[in-house]
Amino acid sequence: MAEQVALVIGGLAGGLLLLLLLIWVSCCLWKRLCAIFTYEELSGTTAASSTQEDKPCPPYATRTQTSRPPGVPFVVPPSFQDRDWVPLNSGEWAQVPRDPCPAPELLPHTSSSNLGIVGTINPELYKFLDDTSETDFPEGCLGRLWFSLEYQQEAERLLVGLIKARRLQGPSETCSPLVKLHLLPDERRFLQSKTKRKTSNPQFDEHFIFQVSSKSITQRVLRFSVYHVDRQRKHQLLGQVFFPLKNETLAGDCRRLIWRDLEAESLEPPSEFGDLQFCLGYNDCLRRLTVVVLRAKGLQLQEDTSFVSVCVKVSLMNHNKFVKCKKTSAVLGSANPVYSETFSFKADPAELDTASLSLTVLQGAEGEKSHALGRVVVGPYMYARGKQLEHWNEMFSKPKELVKRWHALCRTTEP
């Protein structure tokens, strides 16, 4: 019994000693923390702000002190008197405003000053550019589609976000759109969005994944086909968007937001040697002739399509002599290649009367010389007739626009 009492007394004594030790350690830590956060008030500073609030503000004209207090490594200007200065890690000094009556002639902070002046935010510096993509629609626009792209290099996955569409031109007032996504040249497999009922401005917010290797991704074209679904669930095409997957678009593992206007489907059957679509534009001020090669269709490839590549050579000619030639990138194994590449040529207005443009579709295979699949020439009456001449003249009648047209290819030899 005595041993048990002794054990109890010993336990209580040990617990008491441990408690006192913890209290002593806590006091030491508290004193150290207080020592860290204490600071020495600079001499010459004003009294506490609570006392200032009770005193009337002195007139600014009486604040003409130019001497600096001890401990402040610079002379405080008169307009910044009665303010405390706190050192920052970067070596600069930032002020803590203590005067409830600011000086009337204080100027905004300039880049030449090392003082971080506290003031109001200038809203003009934080304005965003107005987004006109939902307000500015060209005449005859079939609608506009917004989407996002991201290519994951390691996983070899193309992430496509279908965001929204605006101003869709349906067959009636009530439009029920859906979108089909193809990764060309594969026409058989596609992904499809949900149908949005009775709206010409659908909000999709859907995501799709295409598995495609990094070696072939730049040879593929993403096609969006927008359909209207009627009551009998028949699909009527409203327009299409073709987007070539280029290196500059897929650079970096980041999401890119893009919008494009819908294009109408060409109802005319392909010509004998295929057709080529491109835009023409001329800028008088810059003296630049612009050619945008968009796409071709119905090309008559002469070999196994898996081993051939197709490109377009754009040549500026004067008096049937070559002035300058440029080529698009090669698209592998497709009879309907999409390019969307822009070329610019320097041409004086006086030279355009005798100038022409020759666009030749070339087919090539590895280790073999390329040969022409077809050619189209646009220019003045001296070199072109029919649609080619109309396209050339329309370019000058619309100087601020890119005039887009389809042209049938002809099997002719280059000069």
PDB file of C-alpha atoms in Angstrom, residues 39-299:
ATOM      1  CA  TYR A  39      10.906  47.636 -34.449  1.00  0.00           C
ATOM      2  CA  GLU A  40      12.569  50.870 -33.457  1.00  0.00           C
ATOM      3  CA  GLU A  41      10.521  53.902 -34.348  1.00  0.00           C
ATOM      4  CA  LEU A  42      12.440  56.437 -36.423  1.00  0.00           C
ATOM      5  CA  SER A  43      13.162  59.724 -34.777  1.00  0.00           C
ATOM      6  CA  GLY A  44      11.343  62.719 -36.096  1.00  0.00           C
ATOM      7  CA  THR A  45       8.171  60.840 -36.935  1.00  0.00           C
ATOM      8  CA  THR A  46       4.788  62.091 -35.964  1.00  0.00           C
ATOM      9  CA  ALA A  47       2.689  60.818 -33.143  1.00  0.00           C
ATOM     10  CA  ALA A  48       0.190  58.021 -33.371  1.00  0.00           C
ATOM     11  CA  SER A  49      -2.513  58.333 -35.931  1.00  0.00           C
ATOM     12  CA  SER A  50      -5.118  58.380 -33.220  1.00  0.00           C
ATOM     13  CA  THR A  51      -3.782  61.685 -31.955  1.00  0.00           C
ATOM     14  CA  GLN A  52      -3.654  63.096 -35.477  1.00  0.00           C
ATOM     15  CA  GLU A  53      -7.304  62.436 -36.047  1.00  0.00           C
ATOM     16  CA  ASP A  54      -8.160  64.743 -33.164  1.00  0.00           C
ATOM     17  CA  LYS A  55      -6.013  67.603 -34.502  1.00  0.00           C
ATOM     18  CA  PRO A  56      -6.958  69.843 -37.421  1.00  0.00           C
ATOM     19  CA  CYS A  57      -4.906  69.454 -40.571  1.00  0.00           C
ATOM     20  CA  PRO A  58      -2.164  72.097 -40.788  1.00  0.00           C
ATOM     21  CA  PRO A  59      -1.989  74.169 -43.964  1.00  0.00           C
ATOM     22  CA  TYR A  60       0.275  72.746 -46.614  1.00  0.00           C
ATOM     23  CA  ALA A  61       2.239  75.950 -46.909  1.00  0.00           C
ATOM     24  CA  THR A  62       3.718  75.469 -43.405  1.00  0.00           C
ATOM     25  CA  ARG A  63       5.304  72.103 -44.328  1.00  0.00           C
ATOM     26  CA  THR A  64       8.623  73.311 -45.630  1.00  0.00           C
ATOM     27  CA  GLN A  65      11.019  71.124 -43.661  1.00  0.00           C
ATOM     28  CA  THR A  66      13.789  69.831 -45.961  1.00  0.00           C
ATOM     29  CA  SER A  67      16.106  68.215 -43.419  1.00  0.00           C
ATOM     30  CA  ARG A  68      16.032  64.477 -43.042  1.00  0.00           C
ATOM     31  CA  PRO A  69      15.547  62.682 -39.720  1.00  0.00           C
ATOM     32  CA  PRO A  70      18.445  60.581 -38.401  1.00  0.00           C
ATOM     33  CA  GLY A  71      18.264  57.018 -39.673  1.00  0.00           C
ATOM     34  CA  VAL A  72      16.542  57.899 -42.963  1.00  0.00           C
ATOM     35  CA  PRO A  73      19.109  57.410 -45.791  1.00  0.00           C
ATOM     36  CA  PHE A  74      17.713  60.188 -47.999  1.00  0.00           C
ATOM     37  CA  VAL A  75      16.164  63.644 -47.840  1.00  0.00           C
ATOM     38  CA  VAL A  76      12.397  63.531 -47.706  1.00  0.00           C
ATOM     39  CA  PRO A  77      10.829  66.093 -50.069  1.00  0.00           C
ATOM     40  CA  PRO A  78       8.398  68.575 -48.562  1.00  0.00           C
ATOM     41  CA  SER A  79       5.449  66.941 -50.283  1.00  0.00           C
ATOM     42  CA  PHE A  80       6.223  63.661 -48.489  1.00  0.00           C
ATOM     43  CA  GLN A  81       6.744  64.975 -44.970  1.00  0.00           C
ATOM     44  CA  ASP A  82       4.903  63.297 -42.076  1.00  0.00           C
ATOM     45  CA  ARG A  83       5.157  59.854 -43.675  1.00  0.00           C
ATOM     46  CA  ASP A  84       6.952  56.756 -42.448  1.00  0.00           C
ATOM     47  CA  TRP A  85       9.301  54.847 -44.770  1.00  0.00           C
ATOM     48  CA  VAL A  86       9.620  51.090 -44.446  1.00  0.00           C
ATOM     49  CA  PRO A  87      12.622  49.244 -46.022  1.00  0.00           C
ATOM     50  CA  LEU A  88      11.789  46.503 -48.536  1.00  0.00           C
ATOM     51  CA  ASN A  89      13.789  43.382 -49.458  1.00  0.00           C
ATOM     52  CA  SER A  90      14.646  44.766 -52.912  1.00  0.00           C
ATOM     53  CA  GLY A  91      16.591  47.673 -51.439  1.00  0.00           C
ATOM     54  CA  GLU A  92      13.894  50.251 -52.211  1.00  0.00           C
ATOM     55  CA  TRP A  93      11.739  52.127 -49.723  1.00  0.00           C
ATOM     56  CA  ALA A  94       7.941  52.086 -49.621  1.00  0.00           C
ATOM     57  CA  GLN A  95       5.908  54.618 -47.726  1.00  0.00           C
ATOM     58  CA  VAL A  96       3.200  54.022 -45.154  1.00  0.00           C
ATOM     59  CA  PRO A  97       0.758  56.957 -45.320  1.00  0.00           C
ATOM     60  CA  ARG A  98       0.062  58.412 -41.941  1.00  0.00           C
ATOM     61  CA  ASP A  99      -1.090  61.914 -42.769  1.00  0.00           C
ATOM     62  CA  PRO A 100      -4.895  61.938 -43.085  1.00  0.00           C
ATOM     63  CA  CYS A 101      -4.636  65.126 -45.195  1.00  0.00           C
ATOM     64  CA  PRO A 102      -2.665  64.332 -48.349  1.00  0.00           C
ATOM     65  CA  ALA A 103      -0.763  67.089 -50.107  1.00  0.00           C
ATOM     66  CA  PRO A 104      -2.828  68.607 -52.909  1.00  0.00           C
ATOM     67  CA  GLU A 105      -0.026  68.695 -55.485  1.00  0.00           C
ATOM     68  CA  LEU A 106       1.084  65.078 -55.228  1.00  0.00           C
ATOM     69  CA  LEU A 107       1.858  63.754 -58.703  1.00  0.00           C
ATOM     70  CA  PRO A 108       1.417  60.149 -59.915  1.00  0.00           C
ATOM     71  CA  HIS A 109       4.338  57.798 -59.411  1.00  0.00           C
ATOM     72  CA  THR A 110       6.809  57.835 -62.290  1.00  0.00           C
ATOM     73  CA  SER A 111       9.222  55.144 -63.388  1.00  0.00           C
ATOM     74  CA  SER A 112      12.214  57.357 -62.559  1.00  0.00           C
ATOM     75  CA  SER A 113      11.308  57.458 -58.872  1.00  0.00           C
ATOM     76  CA  ASN A 114      12.315  54.763 -56.411  1.00  0.00           C
ATOM     77  CA  LEU A 115       9.416  55.528 -54.084  1.00  0.00           C
ATOM     78  CA  GLY A 116       6.413  53.222 -54.074  1.00  0.00           C
ATOM     79  CA  ILE A 117       3.671  55.800 -53.667  1.00  0.00           C
ATOM     80  CA  VAL A 118       0.325  54.499 -52.519  1.00  0.00           C
ATOM     81  CA  GLY A 119      -2.513  55.948 -54.580  1.00  0.00           C
ATOM     82  CA  THR A 120      -5.620  55.139 -56.534  1.00  0.00           C
ATOM     83  CA  ILE A 121      -5.623  52.668 -59.447  1.00  0.00           C
ATOM     84  CA  ASN A 122      -5.799  54.174 -62.894  1.00  0.00           C
ATOM     85  CA  PRO A 123      -8.529  52.156 -64.691  1.00  0.00           C
ATOM     86  CA  GLU A 124      -7.202  53.222 -68.106  1.00  0.00           C
ATOM     87  CA  LEU A 125      -4.169  50.998 -67.577  1.00  0.00           C
ATOM     88  CA  TYR A 126      -6.275  47.890 -67.059  1.00  0.00           C
ATOM     89  CA  LYS A 127      -8.714  48.099 -69.961  1.00  0.00           C
ATOM     90  CA  PHE A 128      -8.986  45.070 -72.236  1.00  0.00           C
ATOM     91  CA  LEU A 129      -9.350  45.380 -75.967  1.00  0.00           C
ATOM     92  CA  ASP A 130     -12.944  45.087 -77.055  1.00  0.00           C
ATOM     93  CA  ASP A 131     -13.770  41.644 -78.425  1.00  0.00           C
ATOM     94  CA  THR A 132     -15.582  42.238 -81.700  1.00  0.00           C
ATOM     95  CA  SER A 133     -15.726  38.577 -82.739  1.00  0.00           C
ATOM     96  CA  GLU A 134     -19.389  38.370 -81.664  1.00  0.00           C
ATOM     97  CA  THR A 135     -20.455  41.692 -83.175  1.00  0.00           C
ATOM     98  CA  ASP A 136     -18.603  42.138 -86.482  1.00  0.00           C
ATOM     99  CA  PHE A 137     -19.981  39.697 -89.040  1.00  0.00           C
ATOM    100  CA  PRO A 138     -19.278  40.120 -92.759  1.00  0.00           C
ATOM    101  CA  GLU A 139     -22.113  40.399 -95.230  1.00  0.00           C
ATOM    102  CA  GLY A 140     -23.465  36.999 -96.229  1.00  0.00           C
ATOM    103  CA  CYS A 141     -21.855  35.242 -93.252  1.00  0.00           C
ATOM    104  CA  LEU A 142     -23.245  31.733 -92.726  1.00  0.00           C
ATOM    105  CA  GLY A 143     -22.293  31.719 -89.049  1.00  0.00           C
ATOM    106  CA  ARG A 144     -19.220  31.670 -86.833  1.00  0.00           C
ATOM    107  CA  LEU A 145     -17.735  28.817 -84.799  1.00  0.00           C
ATOM    108  CA  TRP A 146     -15.498  29.014 -81.720  1.00  0.00           C
ATOM    109  CA  PHE A 147     -13.286  26.096 -80.702  1.00  0.00           C
ATOM    110  CA  SER A 148     -10.073  25.353 -78.824  1.00  0.00           C
ATOM    111  CA  LEU A 149      -7.100  23.121 -79.639  1.00  0.00           C
ATOM    112  CA  GLU A 150      -4.389  21.500 -77.544  1.00  0.00           C
ATOM    113  CA  TYR A 151      -1.962  18.771 -78.572  1.00  0.00           C
ATOM    114  CA  GLN A 152      -0.355  16.657 -75.857  1.00  0.00           C
ATOM    115  CA  GLN A 153       2.997  15.622 -77.269  1.00  0.00           C
ATOM    116  CA  GLU A 154       3.764  12.795 -74.847  1.00  0.00           C
ATOM    117  CA  ALA A 155       0.311  11.210 -74.947  1.00  0.00           C
ATOM    118  CA  GLU A 156      -0.074  11.966 -78.693  1.00  0.00           C
ATOM    119  CA  ARG A 157      -3.603  13.226 -78.154  1.00  0.00           C
ATOM    120  CA  LEU A 158      -5.381  16.102 -79.858  1.00  0.00           C
ATOM    121  CA  LEU A 159      -7.861  17.764 -77.488  1.00  0.00           C
ATOM    122  CA  VAL A 160     -10.608  19.701 -79.274  1.00  0.00           C
ATOM    123  CA  GLY A 161     -13.011  21.899 -77.375  1.00  0.00           C
ATOM    124  CA  LEU A 162     -16.233  22.826 -79.172  1.00  0.00           C
ATOM    125  CA  ILE A 163     -17.316  26.049 -77.494  1.00  0.00           C
ATOM    126  CA  LYS A 164     -20.134  27.838 -79.315  1.00  0.00           C
ATOM    127  CA  ALA A 165     -21.574  29.067 -82.590  1.00  0.00           C
ATOM    128  CA  ARG A 166     -23.260  32.361 -83.438  1.00  0.00           C
ATOM    129  CA  ARG A 167     -25.544  33.673 -86.205  1.00  0.00           C
ATOM    130  CA  LEU A 168     -26.226  30.288 -87.793  1.00  0.00           C
ATOM    131  CA  GLN A 169     -28.334  30.629 -90.931  1.00  0.00           C
ATOM    132  CA  GLY A 170     -30.866  27.833 -90.606  1.00  0.00           C
ATOM    133  CA  PRO A 171     -33.544  26.933 -93.147  1.00  0.00           C
ATOM    134  CA  SER A 172     -36.193  28.383 -90.847  1.00  0.00           C
ATOM    135  CA  GLU A 173     -36.462  30.566 -87.766  1.00  0.00           C
ATOM    136  CA  THR A 174     -36.051  27.546 -85.497  1.00  0.00           C
ATOM    137  CA  CYS A 175     -32.600  26.004 -85.931  1.00  0.00           C
ATOM    138  CA  SER A 176     -31.458  22.823 -84.162  1.00  0.00           C
ATOM    139  CA  PRO A 177     -27.729  22.523 -84.849  1.00  0.00           C
ATOM    140  CA  LEU A 178     -25.186  19.803 -84.231  1.00  0.00           C
ATOM    141  CA  VAL A 179     -21.519  19.552 -85.232  1.00  0.00           C
ATOM    142  CA  LYS A 180     -19.565  16.633 -86.697  1.00  0.00           C
ATOM    143  CA  LEU A 181     -15.771  16.583 -86.378  1.00  0.00           C
ATOM    144  CA  HIS A 182     -13.542  14.802 -88.909  1.00  0.00           C
ATOM    145  CA  LEU A 183      -9.770  14.522 -88.845  1.00  0.00           C
ATOM    146  CA  LEU A 184      -9.031  14.492 -92.561  1.00  0.00           C
ATOM    147  CA  PRO A 185      -8.084  12.678 -94.722  1.00  0.00           C
ATOM    148  CA  ASP A 186     -10.048  10.098 -92.705  1.00  0.00           C
ATOM    149  CA  GLU A 187     -13.630  10.577 -93.912  1.00  0.00           C
ATOM    150  CA  ARG A 188     -15.154   7.493 -92.290  1.00  0.00           C
ATOM    151  CA  ARG A 189     -14.591   8.109 -88.579  1.00  0.00           C
ATOM    152  CA  PHE A 190     -15.991  11.204 -86.879  1.00  0.00           C
ATOM    153  CA  LEU A 191     -17.101  12.566 -83.518  1.00  0.00           C
ATOM    154  CA  GLN A 192     -20.396  14.332 -82.995  1.00  0.00           C
ATOM    155  CA  SER A 193     -21.762  16.912 -80.576  1.00  0.00           C
ATOM    156  CA  LYS A 194     -25.159  16.955 -78.935  1.00  0.00           C
ATOM    157  CA  THR A 195     -28.061  18.606 -80.766  1.00  0.00           C
ATOM    158  CA  LYS A 196     -29.071  22.034 -79.467  1.00  0.00           C
ATOM    159  CA  ARG A 197     -32.779  22.639 -79.913  1.00  0.00           C
ATOM    160  CA  LYS A 198     -34.320  25.790 -81.361  1.00  0.00           C
ATOM    161  CA  THR A 199     -31.380  28.182 -81.267  1.00  0.00           C
ATOM    162  CA  SER A 200     -29.216  29.952 -83.825  1.00  0.00           C
ATOM    163  CA  ASN A 201     -26.608  30.752 -81.152  1.00  0.00           C
ATOM    164  CA  PRO A 202     -25.849  27.386 -79.539  1.00  0.00           C
ATOM    165  CA  GLN A 203     -23.494  27.001 -76.580  1.00  0.00           C
ATOM    166  CA  PHE A 204     -21.862  23.562 -76.815  1.00  0.00           C
ATOM    167  CA  ASP A 205     -19.007  23.435 -74.257  1.00  0.00           C
ATOM    168  CA  GLU A 206     -18.076  19.888 -75.273  1.00  0.00           C
ATOM    169  CA  HIS A 207     -14.654  18.238 -75.509  1.00  0.00           C
ATOM    170  CA  PHE A 208     -13.362  15.589 -77.923  1.00  0.00           C
ATOM    171  CA  ILE A 209     -10.142  13.577 -78.146  1.00  0.00           C
ATOM    172  CA  PHE A 210      -8.392  12.344 -81.292  1.00  0.00           C
ATOM    173  CA  GLN A 211      -5.510   9.916 -80.996  1.00  0.00           C
ATOM    174  CA  VAL A 212      -2.949  10.914 -83.624  1.00  0.00           C
ATOM    175  CA  SER A 213       0.826  10.485 -83.792  1.00  0.00           C
ATOM    176  CA  SER A 214       3.167  13.451 -83.664  1.00  0.00           C
ATOM    177  CA  LYS A 215       4.661  12.468 -87.027  1.00  0.00           C
ATOM    178  CA  SER A 216       1.397  12.757 -88.935  1.00  0.00           C
ATOM    179  CA  ILE A 217      -0.385  15.508 -86.967  1.00  0.00           C
ATOM    180  CA  THR A 218       0.874  18.287 -89.268  1.00  0.00           C
ATOM    181  CA  GLN A 219      -0.542  16.439 -92.274  1.00  0.00           C
ATOM    182  CA  ARG A 220      -4.064  16.350 -90.864  1.00  0.00           C
ATOM    183  CA  VAL A 221      -6.931  18.805 -91.250  1.00  0.00           C
ATOM    184  CA  LEU A 222      -9.673  19.268 -88.688  1.00  0.00           C
ATOM    185  CA  ARG A 223     -13.091  19.724 -90.302  1.00  0.00           C
ATOM    186  CA  PHE A 224     -16.168  20.980 -88.465  1.00  0.00           C
ATOM    187  CA  SER A 225     -19.458  20.326 -90.265  1.00  0.00           C
ATOM    188  CA  VAL A 226     -22.457  22.181 -88.812  1.00  0.00           C
ATOM    189  CA  TYR A 227     -25.851  20.600 -89.539  1.00  0.00           C
ATOM    190  CA  HIS A 228     -29.459  21.493 -88.882  1.00  0.00           C
ATOM    191  CA  VAL A 229     -31.583  18.590 -87.629  1.00  0.00           C
ATOM    192  CA  ASP A 230     -35.215  18.797 -88.708  1.00  0.00           C
ATOM    193  CA  ARG A 231     -38.229  17.059 -87.167  1.00  0.00           C
ATOM    194  CA  GLN A 232     -37.636  13.941 -89.278  1.00  0.00           C
ATOM    195  CA  ARG A 233     -34.040  13.874 -87.929  1.00  0.00           C
ATOM    196  CA  LYS A 234     -32.610  14.593 -91.343  1.00  0.00           C
ATOM    197  CA  HIS A 235     -29.329  16.497 -91.437  1.00  0.00           C
ATOM    198  CA  GLN A 236     -29.001  19.615 -93.566  1.00  0.00           C
ATOM    199  CA  LEU A 237     -25.499  21.081 -93.904  1.00  0.00           C
ATOM    200  CA  LEU A 238     -25.287  24.740 -92.841  1.00  0.00           C
ATOM    201  CA  GLY A 239     -21.557  25.237 -93.354  1.00  0.00           C
ATOM    202  CA  GLN A 240     -18.074  23.880 -92.748  1.00  0.00           C
ATOM    203  CA  VAL A 241     -14.796  24.980 -91.188  1.00  0.00           C
ATOM    204  CA  PHE A 242     -11.478  23.542 -92.371  1.00  0.00           C
ATOM    205  CA  PHE A 243      -8.529  24.028 -90.022  1.00  0.00           C
ATOM    206  CA  PRO A 244      -5.088  22.653 -91.024  1.00  0.00           C
ATOM    207  CA  LEU A 245      -3.024  21.500 -88.057  1.00  0.00           C
ATOM    208  CA  LYS A 246       0.253  23.362 -88.545  1.00  0.00           C
ATOM    209  CA  ASN A 247       3.347  23.370 -86.343  1.00  0.00           C
ATOM    210  CA  GLU A 248       2.840  26.956 -85.220  1.00  0.00           C
ATOM    211  CA  THR A 249      -0.699  26.160 -84.070  1.00  0.00           C
ATOM    212  CA  LEU A 250       0.337  23.127 -82.013  1.00  0.00           C
ATOM    213  CA  ALA A 251       3.562  24.594 -80.591  1.00  0.00           C
ATOM    214  CA  GLY A 252       3.701  24.109 -76.826  1.00  0.00           C
ATOM    215  CA  ASP A 253       1.308  22.182 -74.618  1.00  0.00           C
ATOM    216  CA  CYS A 254      -1.152  25.026 -74.266  1.00  0.00           C
ATOM    217  CA  ARG A 255      -4.796  25.531 -75.118  1.00  0.00           C
ATOM    218  CA  ARG A 256      -5.516  27.879 -78.026  1.00  0.00           C
ATOM    219  CA  LEU A 257      -8.864  29.575 -78.574  1.00  0.00           C
ATOM    220  CA  ILE A 258      -9.799  30.020 -82.252  1.00  0.00           C
ATOM    221  CA  TRP A 259     -12.830  31.183 -84.224  1.00  0.00           C
ATOM    222  CA  ARG A 260     -13.643  30.770 -87.913  1.00  0.00           C
ATOM    223  CA  ASP A 261     -16.522  31.692 -90.222  1.00  0.00           C
ATOM    224  CA  LEU A 262     -18.471  28.887 -91.831  1.00  0.00           C
ATOM    225  CA  GLU A 263     -17.941  28.156 -95.519  1.00  0.00           C
ATOM    226  CA  ALA A 264     -20.638  26.903 -97.845  1.00  0.00           C
ATOM    227  CA  GLU A 265     -20.206  23.503 -99.425  1.00  0.00           C
ATOM    228  CA  SER A 266     -19.361  23.617-103.118  1.00  0.00           C
ATOM    229  CA  LEU A 267     -22.268  21.995-104.923  1.00  0.00           C
ATOM    230  CA  GLU A 268     -20.538  21.915-108.287  1.00  0.00           C
ATOM    231  CA  PRO A 269     -18.998  18.555-109.190  1.00  0.00           C
ATOM    232  CA  PRO A 270     -15.191  18.487-109.487  1.00  0.00           C
ATOM    233  CA  SER A 271     -13.768  19.226-112.880  1.00  0.00           C
ATOM    234  CA  GLU A 272     -11.771  16.717-114.882  1.00  0.00           C
ATOM    235  CA  PHE A 273      -8.409  17.494-113.267  1.00  0.00           C
ATOM    236  CA  GLY A 274      -9.687  18.915-109.967  1.00  0.00           C
ATOM    237  CA  ASP A 275     -10.354  22.358-108.574  1.00  0.00           C
ATOM    238  CA  LEU A 276      -8.344  24.891-106.583  1.00  0.00           C
ATOM    239  CA  GLN A 277      -9.686  27.524-104.180  1.00  0.00           C
ATOM    240  CA  PHE A 278      -7.664  30.631-103.398  1.00  0.00           C
ATOM    241  CA  CYS A 279      -7.998  34.326-102.502  1.00  0.00           C
ATOM    242  CA  LEU A 280      -6.561  37.388-104.226  1.00  0.00           C
ATOM    243  CA  GLY A 281      -5.934  40.865-102.832  1.00  0.00           C
ATOM    244  CA  TYR A 282      -3.883  43.925-103.755  1.00  0.00           C
ATOM    245  CA  ASN A 283      -2.776  46.800-101.499  1.00  0.00           C
ATOM    246  CA  ASP A 284      -2.010  50.021-103.394  1.00  0.00           C
ATOM    247  CA  CYS A 285      -0.210  51.643-100.472  1.00  0.00           C
ATOM    248  CA  LEU A 286       2.116  48.726 -99.779  1.00  0.00           C
ATOM    249  CA  ARG A 287       2.250  47.635-103.420  1.00  0.00           C
ATOM    250  CA  ARG A 288       1.775  44.047-102.353  1.00  0.00           C
ATOM    251  CA  LEU A 289      -0.120  41.324-104.204  1.00  0.00           C
ATOM    252  CA  THR A 290      -1.464  38.743-101.748  1.00  0.00           C
ATOM    253  CA  VAL A 291      -2.424  35.171-102.608  1.00  0.00           C
ATOM    254  CA  VAL A 292      -4.029  32.822-100.069  1.00  0.00           C
ATOM    255  CA  VAL A 293      -4.040  29.177-101.197  1.00  0.00           C
ATOM    256  CA  LEU A 294      -6.945  27.570 -99.350  1.00  0.00           C
ATOM    257  CA  ARG A 295      -7.577  24.032-100.626  1.00  0.00           C
ATOM    258  CA  ALA A 296      -8.042  21.740-103.594  1.00  0.00           C
ATOM    259  CA  LYS A 297     -10.509  18.983-104.355  1.00  0.00           C
ATOM    260  CA  GLY A 298     -10.945  16.142-106.804  1.00  0.00           C
ATOM    261  CA  LEU A 299      -7.261  15.856-107.714  1.00  0.00           C
TER     262      LEU A 299
END
